[in-house]
CSV table of C-alpha atoms and ligand atoms in Angstrom, one decimal:
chain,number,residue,atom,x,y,z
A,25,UNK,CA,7.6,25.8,8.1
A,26,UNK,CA,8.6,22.7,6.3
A,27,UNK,CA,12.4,22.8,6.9
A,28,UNK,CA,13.6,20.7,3.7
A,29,UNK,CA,14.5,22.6,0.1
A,30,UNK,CA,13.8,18.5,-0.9
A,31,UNK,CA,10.0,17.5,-1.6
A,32,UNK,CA,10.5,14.4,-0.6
A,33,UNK,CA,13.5,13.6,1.8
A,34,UNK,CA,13.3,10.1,2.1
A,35,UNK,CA,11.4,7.1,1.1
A,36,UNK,CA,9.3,7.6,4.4
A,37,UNK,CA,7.7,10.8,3.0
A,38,UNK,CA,5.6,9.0,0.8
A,39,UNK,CA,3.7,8.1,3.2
A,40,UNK,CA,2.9,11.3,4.0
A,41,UNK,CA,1.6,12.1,0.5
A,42,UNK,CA,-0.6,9.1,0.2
A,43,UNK,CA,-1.8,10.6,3.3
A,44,UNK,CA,-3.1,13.6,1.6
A,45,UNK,CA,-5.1,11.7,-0.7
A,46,UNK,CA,-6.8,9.8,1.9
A,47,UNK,CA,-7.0,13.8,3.9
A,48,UNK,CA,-8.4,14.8,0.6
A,49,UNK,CA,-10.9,12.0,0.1
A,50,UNK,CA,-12.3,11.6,3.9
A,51,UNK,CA,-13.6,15.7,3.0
A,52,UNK,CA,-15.6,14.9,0.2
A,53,UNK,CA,-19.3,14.3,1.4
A,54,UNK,CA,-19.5,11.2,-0.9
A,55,UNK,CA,-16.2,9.7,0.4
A,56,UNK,CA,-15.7,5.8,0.0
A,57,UNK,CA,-14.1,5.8,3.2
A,58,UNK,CA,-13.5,8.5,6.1
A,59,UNK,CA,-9.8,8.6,7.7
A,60,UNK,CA,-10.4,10.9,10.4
A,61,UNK,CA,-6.6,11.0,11.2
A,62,UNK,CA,-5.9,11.2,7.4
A,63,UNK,CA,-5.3,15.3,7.6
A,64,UNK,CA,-3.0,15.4,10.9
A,65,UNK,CA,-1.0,12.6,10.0
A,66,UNK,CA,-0.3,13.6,6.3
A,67,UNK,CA,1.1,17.6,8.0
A,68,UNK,CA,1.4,20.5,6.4
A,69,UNK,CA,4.6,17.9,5.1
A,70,UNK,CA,2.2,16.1,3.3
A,71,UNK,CA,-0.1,19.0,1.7
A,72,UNK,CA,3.3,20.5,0.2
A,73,UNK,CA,4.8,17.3,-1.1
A,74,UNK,CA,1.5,16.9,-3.0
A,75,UNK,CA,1.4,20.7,-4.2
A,76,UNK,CA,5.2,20.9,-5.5
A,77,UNK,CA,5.5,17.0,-6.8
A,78,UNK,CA,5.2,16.9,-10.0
A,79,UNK,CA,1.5,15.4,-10.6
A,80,UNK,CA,1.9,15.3,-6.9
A,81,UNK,CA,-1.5,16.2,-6.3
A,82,UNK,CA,-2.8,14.2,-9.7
A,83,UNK,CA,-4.8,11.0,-10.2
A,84,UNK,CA,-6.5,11.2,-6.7
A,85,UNK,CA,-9.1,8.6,-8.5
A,86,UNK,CA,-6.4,5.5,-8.4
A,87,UNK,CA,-5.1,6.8,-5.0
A,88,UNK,CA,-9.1,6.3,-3.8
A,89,UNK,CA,-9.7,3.1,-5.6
A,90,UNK,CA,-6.8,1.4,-4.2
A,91,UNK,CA,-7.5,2.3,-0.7
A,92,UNK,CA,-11.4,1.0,-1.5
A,93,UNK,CA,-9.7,-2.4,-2.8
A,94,UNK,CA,-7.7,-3.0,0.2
A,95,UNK,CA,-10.5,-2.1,2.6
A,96,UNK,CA,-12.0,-4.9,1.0
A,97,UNK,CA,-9.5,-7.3,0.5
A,98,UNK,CA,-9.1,-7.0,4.3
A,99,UNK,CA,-12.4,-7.5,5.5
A,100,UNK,CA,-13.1,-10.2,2.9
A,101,UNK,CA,-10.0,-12.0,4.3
A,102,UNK,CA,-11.1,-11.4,8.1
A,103,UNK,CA,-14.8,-12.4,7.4
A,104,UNK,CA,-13.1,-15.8,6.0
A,105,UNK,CA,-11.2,-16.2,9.4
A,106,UNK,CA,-8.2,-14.2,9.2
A,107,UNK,CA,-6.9,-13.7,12.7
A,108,UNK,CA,-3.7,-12.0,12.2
A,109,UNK,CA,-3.1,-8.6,9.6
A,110,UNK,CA,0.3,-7.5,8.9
A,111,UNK,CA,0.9,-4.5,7.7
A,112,UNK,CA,4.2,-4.4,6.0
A,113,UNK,CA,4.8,-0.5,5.0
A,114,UNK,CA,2.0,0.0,6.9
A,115,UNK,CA,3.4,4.2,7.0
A,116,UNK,CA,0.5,6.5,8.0
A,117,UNK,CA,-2.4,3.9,7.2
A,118,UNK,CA,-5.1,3.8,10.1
A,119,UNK,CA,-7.4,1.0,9.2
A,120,UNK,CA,-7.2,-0.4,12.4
A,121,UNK,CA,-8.8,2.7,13.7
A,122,UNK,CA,-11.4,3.3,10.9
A,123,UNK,CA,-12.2,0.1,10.1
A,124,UNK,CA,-15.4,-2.3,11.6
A,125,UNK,CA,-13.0,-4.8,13.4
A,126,UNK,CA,-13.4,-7.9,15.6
A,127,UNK,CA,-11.7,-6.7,18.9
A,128,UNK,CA,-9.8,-10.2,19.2
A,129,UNK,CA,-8.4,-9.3,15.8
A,130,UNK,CA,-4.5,-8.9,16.0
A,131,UNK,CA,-2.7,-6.3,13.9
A,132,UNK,CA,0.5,-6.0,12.8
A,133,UNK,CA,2.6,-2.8,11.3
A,134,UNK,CA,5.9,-2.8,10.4
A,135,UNK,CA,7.9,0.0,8.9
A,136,UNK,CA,11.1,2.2,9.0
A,137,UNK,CA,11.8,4.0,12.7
A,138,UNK,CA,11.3,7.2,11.9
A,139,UNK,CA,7.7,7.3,10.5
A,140,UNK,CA,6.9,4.9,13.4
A,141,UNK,CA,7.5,7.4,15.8
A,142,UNK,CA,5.8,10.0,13.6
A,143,UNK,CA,2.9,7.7,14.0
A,144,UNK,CA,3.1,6.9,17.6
A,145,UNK,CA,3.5,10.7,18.2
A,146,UNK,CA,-0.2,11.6,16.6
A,147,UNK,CA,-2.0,8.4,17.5
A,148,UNK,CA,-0.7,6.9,20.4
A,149,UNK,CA,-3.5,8.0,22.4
A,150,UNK,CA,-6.1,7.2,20.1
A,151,UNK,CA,-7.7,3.5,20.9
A,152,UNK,CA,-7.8,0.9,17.6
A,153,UNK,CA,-10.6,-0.7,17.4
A,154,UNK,CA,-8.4,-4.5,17.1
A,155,UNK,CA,-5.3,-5.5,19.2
A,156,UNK,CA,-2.7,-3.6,17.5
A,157,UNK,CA,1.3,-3.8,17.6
A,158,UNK,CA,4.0,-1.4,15.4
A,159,UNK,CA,7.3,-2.8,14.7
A,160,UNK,CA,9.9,-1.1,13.4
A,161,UNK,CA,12.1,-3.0,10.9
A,162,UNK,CA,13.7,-2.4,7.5
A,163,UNK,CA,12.4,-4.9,5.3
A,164,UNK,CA,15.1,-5.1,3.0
A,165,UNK,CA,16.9,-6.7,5.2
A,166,UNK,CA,16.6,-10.2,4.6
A,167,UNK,CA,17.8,-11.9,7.7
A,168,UNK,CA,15.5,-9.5,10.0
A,169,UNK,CA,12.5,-9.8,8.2
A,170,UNK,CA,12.8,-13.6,8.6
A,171,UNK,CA,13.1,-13.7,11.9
A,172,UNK,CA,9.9,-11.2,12.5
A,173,UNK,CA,8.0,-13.7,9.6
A,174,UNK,CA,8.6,-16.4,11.9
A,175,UNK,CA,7.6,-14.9,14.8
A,176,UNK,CA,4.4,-13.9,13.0
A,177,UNK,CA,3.6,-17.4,11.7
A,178,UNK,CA,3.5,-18.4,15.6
A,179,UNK,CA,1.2,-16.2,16.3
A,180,UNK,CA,-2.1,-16.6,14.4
A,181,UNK,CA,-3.7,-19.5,12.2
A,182,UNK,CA,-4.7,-17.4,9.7
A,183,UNK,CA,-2.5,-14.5,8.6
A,184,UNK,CA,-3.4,-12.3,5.6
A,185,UNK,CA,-0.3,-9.8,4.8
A,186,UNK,CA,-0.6,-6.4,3.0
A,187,UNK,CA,2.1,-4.8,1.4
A,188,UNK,CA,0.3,-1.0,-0.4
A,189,UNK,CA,2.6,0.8,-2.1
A,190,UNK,CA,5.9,-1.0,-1.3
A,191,UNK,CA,6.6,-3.4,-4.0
A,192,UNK,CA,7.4,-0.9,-7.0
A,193,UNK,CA,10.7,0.6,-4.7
A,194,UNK,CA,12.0,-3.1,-4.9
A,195,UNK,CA,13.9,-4.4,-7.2
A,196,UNK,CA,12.4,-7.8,-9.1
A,197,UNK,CA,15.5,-9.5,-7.5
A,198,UNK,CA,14.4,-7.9,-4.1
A,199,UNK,CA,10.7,-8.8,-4.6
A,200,UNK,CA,11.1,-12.7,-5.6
A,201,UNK,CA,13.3,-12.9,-2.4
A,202,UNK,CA,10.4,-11.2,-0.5
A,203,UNK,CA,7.6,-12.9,-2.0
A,204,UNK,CA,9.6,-16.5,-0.9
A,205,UNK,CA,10.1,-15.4,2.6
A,206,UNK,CA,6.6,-14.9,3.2
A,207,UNK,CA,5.7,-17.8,1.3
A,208,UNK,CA,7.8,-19.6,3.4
A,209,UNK,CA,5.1,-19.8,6.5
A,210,UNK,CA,2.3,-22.0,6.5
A,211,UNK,CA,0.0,-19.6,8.3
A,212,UNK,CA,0.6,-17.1,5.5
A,213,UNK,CA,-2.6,-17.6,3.5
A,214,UNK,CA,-3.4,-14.5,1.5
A,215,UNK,CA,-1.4,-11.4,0.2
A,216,UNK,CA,-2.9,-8.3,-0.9
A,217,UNK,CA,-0.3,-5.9,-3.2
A,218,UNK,CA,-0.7,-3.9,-5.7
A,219,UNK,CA,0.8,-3.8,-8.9
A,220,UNK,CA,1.8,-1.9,-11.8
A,221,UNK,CA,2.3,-3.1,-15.5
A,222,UNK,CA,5.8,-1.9,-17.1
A,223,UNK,CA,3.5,0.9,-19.4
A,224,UNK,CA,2.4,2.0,-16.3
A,225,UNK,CA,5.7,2.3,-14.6
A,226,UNK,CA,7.7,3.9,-17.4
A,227,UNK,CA,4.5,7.0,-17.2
A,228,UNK,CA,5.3,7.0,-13.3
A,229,UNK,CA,9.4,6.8,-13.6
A,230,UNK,CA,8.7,10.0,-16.2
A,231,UNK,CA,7.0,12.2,-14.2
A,232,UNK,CA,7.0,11.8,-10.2
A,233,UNK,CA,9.5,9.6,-10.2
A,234,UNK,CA,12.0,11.8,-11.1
A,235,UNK,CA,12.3,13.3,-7.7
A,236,UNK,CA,11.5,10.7,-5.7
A,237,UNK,CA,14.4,9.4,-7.5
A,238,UNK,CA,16.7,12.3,-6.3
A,239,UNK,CA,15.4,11.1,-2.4
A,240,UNK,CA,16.1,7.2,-2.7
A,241,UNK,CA,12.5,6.4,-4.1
A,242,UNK,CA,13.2,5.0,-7.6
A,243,UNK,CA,10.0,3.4,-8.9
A,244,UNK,CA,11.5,0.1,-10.1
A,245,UNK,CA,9.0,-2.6,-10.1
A,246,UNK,CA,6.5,-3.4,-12.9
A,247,UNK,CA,7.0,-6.9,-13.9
A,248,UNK,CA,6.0,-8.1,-17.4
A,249,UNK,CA,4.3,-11.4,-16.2
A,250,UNK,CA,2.1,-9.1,-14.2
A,251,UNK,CA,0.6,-10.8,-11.2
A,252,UNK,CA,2.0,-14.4,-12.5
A,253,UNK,CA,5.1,-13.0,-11.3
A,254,UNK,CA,4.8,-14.4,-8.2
A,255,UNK,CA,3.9,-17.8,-8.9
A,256,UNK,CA,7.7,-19.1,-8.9
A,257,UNK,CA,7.8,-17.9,-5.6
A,258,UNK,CA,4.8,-19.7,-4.2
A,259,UNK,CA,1.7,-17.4,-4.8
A,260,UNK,CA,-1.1,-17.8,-7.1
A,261,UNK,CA,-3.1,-14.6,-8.5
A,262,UNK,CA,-6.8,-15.4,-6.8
A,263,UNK,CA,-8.4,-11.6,-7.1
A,264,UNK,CA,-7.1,-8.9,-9.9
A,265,UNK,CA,-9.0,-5.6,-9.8
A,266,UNK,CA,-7.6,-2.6,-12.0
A,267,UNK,CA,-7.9,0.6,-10.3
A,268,UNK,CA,-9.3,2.8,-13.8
A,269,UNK,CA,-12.1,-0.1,-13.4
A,270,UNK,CA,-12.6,0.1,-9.8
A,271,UNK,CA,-12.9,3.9,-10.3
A,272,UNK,CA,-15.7,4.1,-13.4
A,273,UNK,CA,-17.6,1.3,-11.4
A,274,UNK,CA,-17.5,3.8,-8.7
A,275,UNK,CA,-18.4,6.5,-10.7
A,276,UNK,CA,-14.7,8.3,-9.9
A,277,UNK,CA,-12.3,7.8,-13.5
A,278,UNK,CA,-11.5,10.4,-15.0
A,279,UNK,CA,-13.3,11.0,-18.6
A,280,UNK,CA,-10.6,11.7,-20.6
A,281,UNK,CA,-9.2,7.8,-19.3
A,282,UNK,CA,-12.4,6.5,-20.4
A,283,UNK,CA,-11.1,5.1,-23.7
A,284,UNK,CA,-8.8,2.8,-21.6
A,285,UNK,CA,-11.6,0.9,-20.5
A,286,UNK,CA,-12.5,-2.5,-21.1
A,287,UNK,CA,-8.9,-3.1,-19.7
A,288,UNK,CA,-7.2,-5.9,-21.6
A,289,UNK,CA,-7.1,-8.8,-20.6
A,290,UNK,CA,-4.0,-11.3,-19.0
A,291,UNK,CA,-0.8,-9.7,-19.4
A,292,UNK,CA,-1.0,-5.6,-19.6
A,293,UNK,CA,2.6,-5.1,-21.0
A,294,UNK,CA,2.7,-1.5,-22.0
A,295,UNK,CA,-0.7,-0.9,-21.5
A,296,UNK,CA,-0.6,1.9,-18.6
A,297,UNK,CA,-2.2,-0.4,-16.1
A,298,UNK,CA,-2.2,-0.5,-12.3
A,299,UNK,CA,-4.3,-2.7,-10.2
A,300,UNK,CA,-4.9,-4.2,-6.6
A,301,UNK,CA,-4.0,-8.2,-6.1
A,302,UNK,CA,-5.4,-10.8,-3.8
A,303,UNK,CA,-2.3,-13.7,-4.0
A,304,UNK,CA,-2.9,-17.1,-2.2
A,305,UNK,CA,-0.4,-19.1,-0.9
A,306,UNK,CA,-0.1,-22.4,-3.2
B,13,LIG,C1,4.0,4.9,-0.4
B,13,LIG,S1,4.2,4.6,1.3
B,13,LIG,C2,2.8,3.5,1.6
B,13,LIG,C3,2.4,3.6,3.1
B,13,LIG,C4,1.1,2.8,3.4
B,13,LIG,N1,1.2,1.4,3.1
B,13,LIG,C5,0.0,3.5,2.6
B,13,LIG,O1,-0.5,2.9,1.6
B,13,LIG,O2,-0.5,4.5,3.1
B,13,LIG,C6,5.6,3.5,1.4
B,13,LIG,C7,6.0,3.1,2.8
B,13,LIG,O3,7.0,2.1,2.7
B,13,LIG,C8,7.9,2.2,3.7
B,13,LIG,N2,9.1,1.5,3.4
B,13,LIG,C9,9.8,1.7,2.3
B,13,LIG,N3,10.9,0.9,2.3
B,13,LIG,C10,10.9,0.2,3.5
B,13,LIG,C11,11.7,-0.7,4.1
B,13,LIG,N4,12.9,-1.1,3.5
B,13,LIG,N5,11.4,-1.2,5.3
B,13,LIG,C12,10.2,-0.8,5.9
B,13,LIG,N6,9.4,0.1,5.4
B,13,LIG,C13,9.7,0.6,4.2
B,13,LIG,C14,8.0,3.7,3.9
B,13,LIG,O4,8.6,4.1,5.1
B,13,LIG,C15,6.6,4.2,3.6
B,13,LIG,O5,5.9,4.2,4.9
C-alpha cells in the first residue's frame, strides 16, 4: 500500500523515481549500466510515482544517458587522481556499490535525513566497493553546507563533486551562492551537474512539474548563459555532453526527437536542451 493520495510528497521522492529508471534500465539485457539495488530501493513508491506522474514513466532515454555521463565523468575524474567523491543529492544513487573503484577511494553522500535512513535501511549491510560515508545535511542551508565544504577540503587533494539532479530545484540566486561555496576550496577541482536550457525547462515546468510543484519540487533552474553561468562564480565549462546526443550515439533517442539533432551549438536558449557538465575550478 503506498499510503499518500500525493504522487510525490516531498522533494526526497524524486529520488525514488529516478530510481525506477535506473530499476528499469539494469532489466534490459543491453543495459549501459546494471544497478542491482536500483528495484528495491526505487519501492513499489517509486514504480507508482513513475506510473501516475504525468510523463512520469517518459523519456527513460535522457534518464539513461545521464546516468552513462556521470559514470564517466566519475571514473574519468578518478583515473586523473581524484581521491575524494562527494555526492551532494546523492538520494538513492549506488555507484559506490556498482562501480570498478579503487578501495582507498573515499566517498562522500550528503542528502536530506529522511532518504538517508531510507538508504541505510536497504543497504546498510551491503559492502561498497570504496570507503564510503552518508551525511545528512540540507544543502540550502548556507552556513551548514560551509562548514561540511570545509571539512571536505581537509580531507582529500583531489575532490571531484557531483550534484545529478539538484540544481534545477534551486533558484539562480540559490545556485550562484552554491556554485561560490564550493568554489571556495582549493581541493575542489572538478564538478559534474547537469543542466537544462530555459526551452527545456519551460517543457518540464508544463508537464511534470506541475505536481512536483504541488510537493515543494518546483523545477526552477535553466539559466540562459547555459553552462557559462557559472563562470562568475569560479567555474569554467571543460566537458558539455547533451543527453539526445549521448542517446543516438548510443543507439537509445527516440526517432521522432531525431530532427533535434545536430544540437546547436553555444548557448541553447529555447532550444529544448538538456545536457551533463564537467566544470573546473578556475
Ligand atoms: C532527483 S533526486 C536525485 C538523486 C540522485 N542524485 C540521483 O540522481 O539519483 C534529488 C535529490 O535531491 C535531494 N535534495 C533536494 N534538496 C535538497 C537539500 N536542500 N539538501 C539535501 N538534499 C536535497 C533530494 O532529497 C533527492 O534525493
Amino acid at each position: 500500500m503506498v499510503e499518500s493520495s500525493l504522487t510525490v510528497r516531498d522533494i526526497s521522492d524524486t529520488a525514488r523515481w529516478v530510481a525506477y529508471f535506473r530499476a528499469l534500465e539494469t532489466r534490459r539485457p543491453d543495459a549501459l549500466f546494471r544497478d542491482p539495488f536500483a528495484e528495491r530501493l526505487a519501492g513499489e513508491r517509486g514504480f507508482h510515482i513513475a506510473s501516475t506522474l504525468r510523463d512520469g514513466n517518459k523519456h527513460e532515454w535522457a534518464w539513461v544517458a545521464r546516468t552513462y555521463l556521470f559514470d564517466k565523468f566519475v571514473a574519468r575524474a578518478i583515473e586523473e587522481g581524484a581521491n575524494l567523491v562527494v555526492n551532494l543529492a546523492a538520494g538513492l544513487d549506488a555507484r559506490p556499490y556498482r562501480m570498478e573503484l579503487p578501495g582507498t577511494l573515499q566517498w562522500v553522500e550528503v542528502d536530506l535525513p529522511e532518504i538517508v535512513s531510507y538508504k541505510e535501511s536497504i543497504l546498510g549491510n551491503e559492502k561498497p566497493r570504496c570507503r564510503l560515508e552518508r551525511i545528512t545535511l540540507d544543502l540550502s542551508d548556507g552556513p551548514a553546507r560551509q562548514r561540511l565544504f570545509a571539512q571536505l577540503d581537509q580531507r582529500a587533494t583531489k575532490v571531484v563533486v557531483l550534484t545529478e539532479g539538484l540544481l534545477i530545484y534551486f533558484t539562480s540566486e540559490q545556485v550562484g551562492s552554491f556554485a561560490r561555496d564550493l568554489a571556495a576550496h582549493a581541493h575542489f577541482q572538478s564538478w559534474v551537474i547537469d543542466l537544462a536550457s530555459p526551452g527545456q525547462l519551460k517543457v518540464m515546468q508544463r508537464t511534470t512539474g506541475r505536481q512536483l510543484s504541488e510537493a515543494g519540487a518546483a523545477f526552477k533552474f535553466g539559466p540562459p548563459e547555459g553552462p557559462s553561468f557559472f563562470v562568475p562564480y569560479g567555474w569554467e565549462p571543460k566537458d558539455i555532453q547533451g543527453l539526445l546526443k549521448t542517446a543516438a550515439q548510443l543507439n537509445r533517442a527516440p526517432v521522432e526527437l531525431m530532427s533535434l539533432l545536430p544540437e546547436p551549438k553555444g548557448t541553447p536558449g529555447n532550444f529544448p536542451w538538456t545536457g551533463v557538465c564537467l566544470l573546473g575550478r578556475q
